[in-house]
Coordinates of N, CA and C in Angstrom, one line a residue:
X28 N 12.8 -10.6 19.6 CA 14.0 -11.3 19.9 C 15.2 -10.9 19.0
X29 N 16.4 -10.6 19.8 CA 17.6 -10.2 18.5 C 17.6 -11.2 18.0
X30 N 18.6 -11.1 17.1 CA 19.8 -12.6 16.5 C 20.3 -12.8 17.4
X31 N 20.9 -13.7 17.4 CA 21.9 -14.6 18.3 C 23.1 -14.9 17.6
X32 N 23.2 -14.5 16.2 CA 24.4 -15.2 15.1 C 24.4 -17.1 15.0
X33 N 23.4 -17.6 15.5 CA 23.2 -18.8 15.2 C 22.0 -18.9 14.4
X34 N 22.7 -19.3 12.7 CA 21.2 -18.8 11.4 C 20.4 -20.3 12.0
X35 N 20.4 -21.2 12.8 CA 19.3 -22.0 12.6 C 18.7 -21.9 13.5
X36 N 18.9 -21.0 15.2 CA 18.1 -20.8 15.9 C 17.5 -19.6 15.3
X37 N 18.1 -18.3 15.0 CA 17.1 -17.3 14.4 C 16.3 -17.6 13.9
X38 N 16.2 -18.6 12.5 CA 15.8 -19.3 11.7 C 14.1 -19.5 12.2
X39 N 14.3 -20.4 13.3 CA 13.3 -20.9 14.1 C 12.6 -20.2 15.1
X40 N 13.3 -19.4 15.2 CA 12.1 -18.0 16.2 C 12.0 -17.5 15.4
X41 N 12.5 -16.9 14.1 CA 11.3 -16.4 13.5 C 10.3 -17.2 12.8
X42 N 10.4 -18.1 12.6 CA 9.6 -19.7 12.4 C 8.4 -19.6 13.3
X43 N 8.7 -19.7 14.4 CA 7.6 -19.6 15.4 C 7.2 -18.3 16.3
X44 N 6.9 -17.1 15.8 CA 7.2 -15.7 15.5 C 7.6 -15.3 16.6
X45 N 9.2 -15.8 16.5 CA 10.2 -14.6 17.6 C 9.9 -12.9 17.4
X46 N 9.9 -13.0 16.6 CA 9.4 -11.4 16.0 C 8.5 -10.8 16.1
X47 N 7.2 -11.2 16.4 CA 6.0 -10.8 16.8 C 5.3 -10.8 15.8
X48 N 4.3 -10.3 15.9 CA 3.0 -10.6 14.9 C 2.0 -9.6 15.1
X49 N 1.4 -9.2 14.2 CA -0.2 -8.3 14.0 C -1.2 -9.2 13.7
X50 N -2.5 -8.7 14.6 CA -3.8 -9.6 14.6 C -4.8 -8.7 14.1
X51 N -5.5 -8.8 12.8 CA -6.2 -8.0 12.6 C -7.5 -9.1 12.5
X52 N -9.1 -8.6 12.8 CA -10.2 -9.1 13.2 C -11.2 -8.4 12.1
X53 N -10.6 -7.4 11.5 CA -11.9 -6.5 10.7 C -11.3 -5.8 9.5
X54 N -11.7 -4.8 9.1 CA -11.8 -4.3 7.7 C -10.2 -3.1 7.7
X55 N -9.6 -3.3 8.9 CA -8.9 -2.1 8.8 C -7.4 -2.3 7.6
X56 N -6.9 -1.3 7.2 CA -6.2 -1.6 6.4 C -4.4 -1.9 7.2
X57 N -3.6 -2.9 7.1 CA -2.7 -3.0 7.6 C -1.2 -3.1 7.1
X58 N -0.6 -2.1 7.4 CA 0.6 -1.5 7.0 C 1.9 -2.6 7.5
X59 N 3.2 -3.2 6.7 CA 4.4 -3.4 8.0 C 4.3 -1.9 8.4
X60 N 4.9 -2.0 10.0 CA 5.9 -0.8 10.2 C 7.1 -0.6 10.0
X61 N 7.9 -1.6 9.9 CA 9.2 -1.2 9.2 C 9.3 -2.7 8.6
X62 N 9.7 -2.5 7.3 CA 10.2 -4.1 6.9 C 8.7 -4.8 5.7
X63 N 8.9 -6.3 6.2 CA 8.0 -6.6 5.8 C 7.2 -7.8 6.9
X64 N 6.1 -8.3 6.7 CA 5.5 -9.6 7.1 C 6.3 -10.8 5.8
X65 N 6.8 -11.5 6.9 CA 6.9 -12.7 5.7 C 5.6 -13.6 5.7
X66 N 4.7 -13.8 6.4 CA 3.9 -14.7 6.4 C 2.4 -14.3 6.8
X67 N 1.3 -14.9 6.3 CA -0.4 -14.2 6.4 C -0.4 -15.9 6.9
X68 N -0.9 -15.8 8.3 CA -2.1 -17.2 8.8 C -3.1 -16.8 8.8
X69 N -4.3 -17.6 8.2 CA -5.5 -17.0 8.4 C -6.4 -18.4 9.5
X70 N -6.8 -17.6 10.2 CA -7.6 -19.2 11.2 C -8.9 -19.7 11.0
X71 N -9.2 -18.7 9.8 CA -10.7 -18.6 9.7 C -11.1 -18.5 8.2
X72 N -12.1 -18.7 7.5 CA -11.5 -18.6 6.0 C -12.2 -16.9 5.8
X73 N -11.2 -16.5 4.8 CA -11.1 -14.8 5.3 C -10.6 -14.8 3.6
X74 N -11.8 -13.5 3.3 CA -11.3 -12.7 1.9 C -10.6 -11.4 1.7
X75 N -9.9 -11.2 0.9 CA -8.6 -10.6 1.0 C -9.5 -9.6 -0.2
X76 N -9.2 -8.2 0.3 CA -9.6 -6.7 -0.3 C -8.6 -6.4 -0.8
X77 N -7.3 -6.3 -0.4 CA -6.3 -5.7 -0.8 C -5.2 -6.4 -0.4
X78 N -4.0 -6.4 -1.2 CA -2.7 -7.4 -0.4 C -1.6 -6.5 -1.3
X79 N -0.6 -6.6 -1.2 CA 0.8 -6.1 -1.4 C 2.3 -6.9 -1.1
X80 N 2.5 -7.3 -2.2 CA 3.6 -8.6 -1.7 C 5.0 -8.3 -2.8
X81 N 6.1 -7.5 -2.4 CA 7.0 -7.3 -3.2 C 7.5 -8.3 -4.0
X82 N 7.1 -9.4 -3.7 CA 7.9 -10.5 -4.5 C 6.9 -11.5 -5.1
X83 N 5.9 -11.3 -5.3 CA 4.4 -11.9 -5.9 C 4.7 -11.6 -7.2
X84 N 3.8 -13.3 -7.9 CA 3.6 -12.7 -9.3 C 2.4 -13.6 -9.2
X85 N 1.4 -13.9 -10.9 CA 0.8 -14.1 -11.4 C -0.7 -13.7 -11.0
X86 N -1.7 -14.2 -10.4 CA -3.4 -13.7 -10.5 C -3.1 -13.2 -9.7
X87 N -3.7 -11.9 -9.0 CA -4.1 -11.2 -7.8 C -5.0 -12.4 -7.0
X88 N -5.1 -12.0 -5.3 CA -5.8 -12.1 -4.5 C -6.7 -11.4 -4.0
X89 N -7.3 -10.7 -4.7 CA -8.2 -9.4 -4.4 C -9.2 -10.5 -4.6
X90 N -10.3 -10.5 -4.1 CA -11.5 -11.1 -3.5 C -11.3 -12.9 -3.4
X91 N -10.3 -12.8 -3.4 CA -9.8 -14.8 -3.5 C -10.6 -14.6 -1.5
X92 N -11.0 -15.9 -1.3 CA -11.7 -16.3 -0.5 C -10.1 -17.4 0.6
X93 N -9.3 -17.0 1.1 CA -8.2 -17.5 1.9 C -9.2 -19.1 2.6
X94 N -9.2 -20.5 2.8 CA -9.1 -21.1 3.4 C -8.7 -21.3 5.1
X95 N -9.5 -21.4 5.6 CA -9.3 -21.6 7.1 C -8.1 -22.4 7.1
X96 N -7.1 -21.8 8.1 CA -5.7 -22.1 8.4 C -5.0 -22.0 7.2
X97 N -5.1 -22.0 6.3 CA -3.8 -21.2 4.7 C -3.1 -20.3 5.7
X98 N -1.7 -20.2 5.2 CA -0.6 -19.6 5.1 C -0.1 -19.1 4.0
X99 N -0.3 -18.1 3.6 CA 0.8 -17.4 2.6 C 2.1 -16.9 2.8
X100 N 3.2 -17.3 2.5 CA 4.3 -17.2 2.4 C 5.5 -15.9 1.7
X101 N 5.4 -14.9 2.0 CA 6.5 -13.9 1.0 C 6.4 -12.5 2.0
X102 N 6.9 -11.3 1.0 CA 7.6 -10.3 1.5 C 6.1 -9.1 1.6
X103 N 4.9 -9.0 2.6 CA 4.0 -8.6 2.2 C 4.1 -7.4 2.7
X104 N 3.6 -6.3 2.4 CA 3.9 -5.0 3.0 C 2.6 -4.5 3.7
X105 N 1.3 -4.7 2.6 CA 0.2 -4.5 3.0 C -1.0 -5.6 3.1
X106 N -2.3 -5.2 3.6 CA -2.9 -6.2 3.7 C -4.4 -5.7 4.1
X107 N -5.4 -5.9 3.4 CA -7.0 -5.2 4.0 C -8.1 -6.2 3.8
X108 N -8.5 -6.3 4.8 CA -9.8 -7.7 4.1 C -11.2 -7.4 3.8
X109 N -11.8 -8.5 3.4 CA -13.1 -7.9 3.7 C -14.0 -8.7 4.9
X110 N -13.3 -9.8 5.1 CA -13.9 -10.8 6.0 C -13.5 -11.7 6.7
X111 N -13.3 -11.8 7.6 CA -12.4 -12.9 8.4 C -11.1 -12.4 9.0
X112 N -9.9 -12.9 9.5 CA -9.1 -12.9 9.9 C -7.8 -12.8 9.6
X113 N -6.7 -12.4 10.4 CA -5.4 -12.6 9.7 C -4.1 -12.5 11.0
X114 N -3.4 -13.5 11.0 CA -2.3 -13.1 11.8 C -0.8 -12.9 10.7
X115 N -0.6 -11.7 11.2 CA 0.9 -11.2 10.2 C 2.0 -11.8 10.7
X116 N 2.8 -11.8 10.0 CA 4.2 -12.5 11.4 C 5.3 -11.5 10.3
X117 N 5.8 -10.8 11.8 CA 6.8 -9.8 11.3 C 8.6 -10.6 10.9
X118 N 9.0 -10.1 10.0 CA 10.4 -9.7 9.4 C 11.5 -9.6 10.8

């Protein structure tokens, strides 16, 4: 979906991913293609192999065990698991 130049409707579609989204189900590794994901839903509780998040600080999530339905929130570029699920929601 473009902009519309109205920041509280863009706001909200990409809130409710106007922008589309990546579904990954397995071990593959997952790239943005241009940009970033602002946000990781997981539906399932899912462990995280690899993550990449420009604007992240303090412990890594490398083998952290994600909670069925957690959302992570930021600027993530990459993303690889070892188990479970992930829906990306694009930039």
């Amino acid at each position: 979906m473009a902009a519309t130049g109205n920041t509280t409707l863009d706001a909200q579609s990409k809130e409710f991913g106007g922008s589309g989204f990546t579904f990954e189900s397995g071990t593959t590794a997952i790239t943005a293609p241009a940009g970033t994901y602002y946000a990781a839903y997981f539906p399932e509780d899912t462990v995280i192999a690899a993550i990449t998040a420009t604007n992240s600080s303090g412990d890594t999530l490398v083998g952290e065990t994600m909670p069925k339905e957690s959302v992570i929130y930021g600027d993530i570029t990459a993303i690889t698991l070892t188990s479970g699920s992930v829906f990306l929601y694009k930039n």
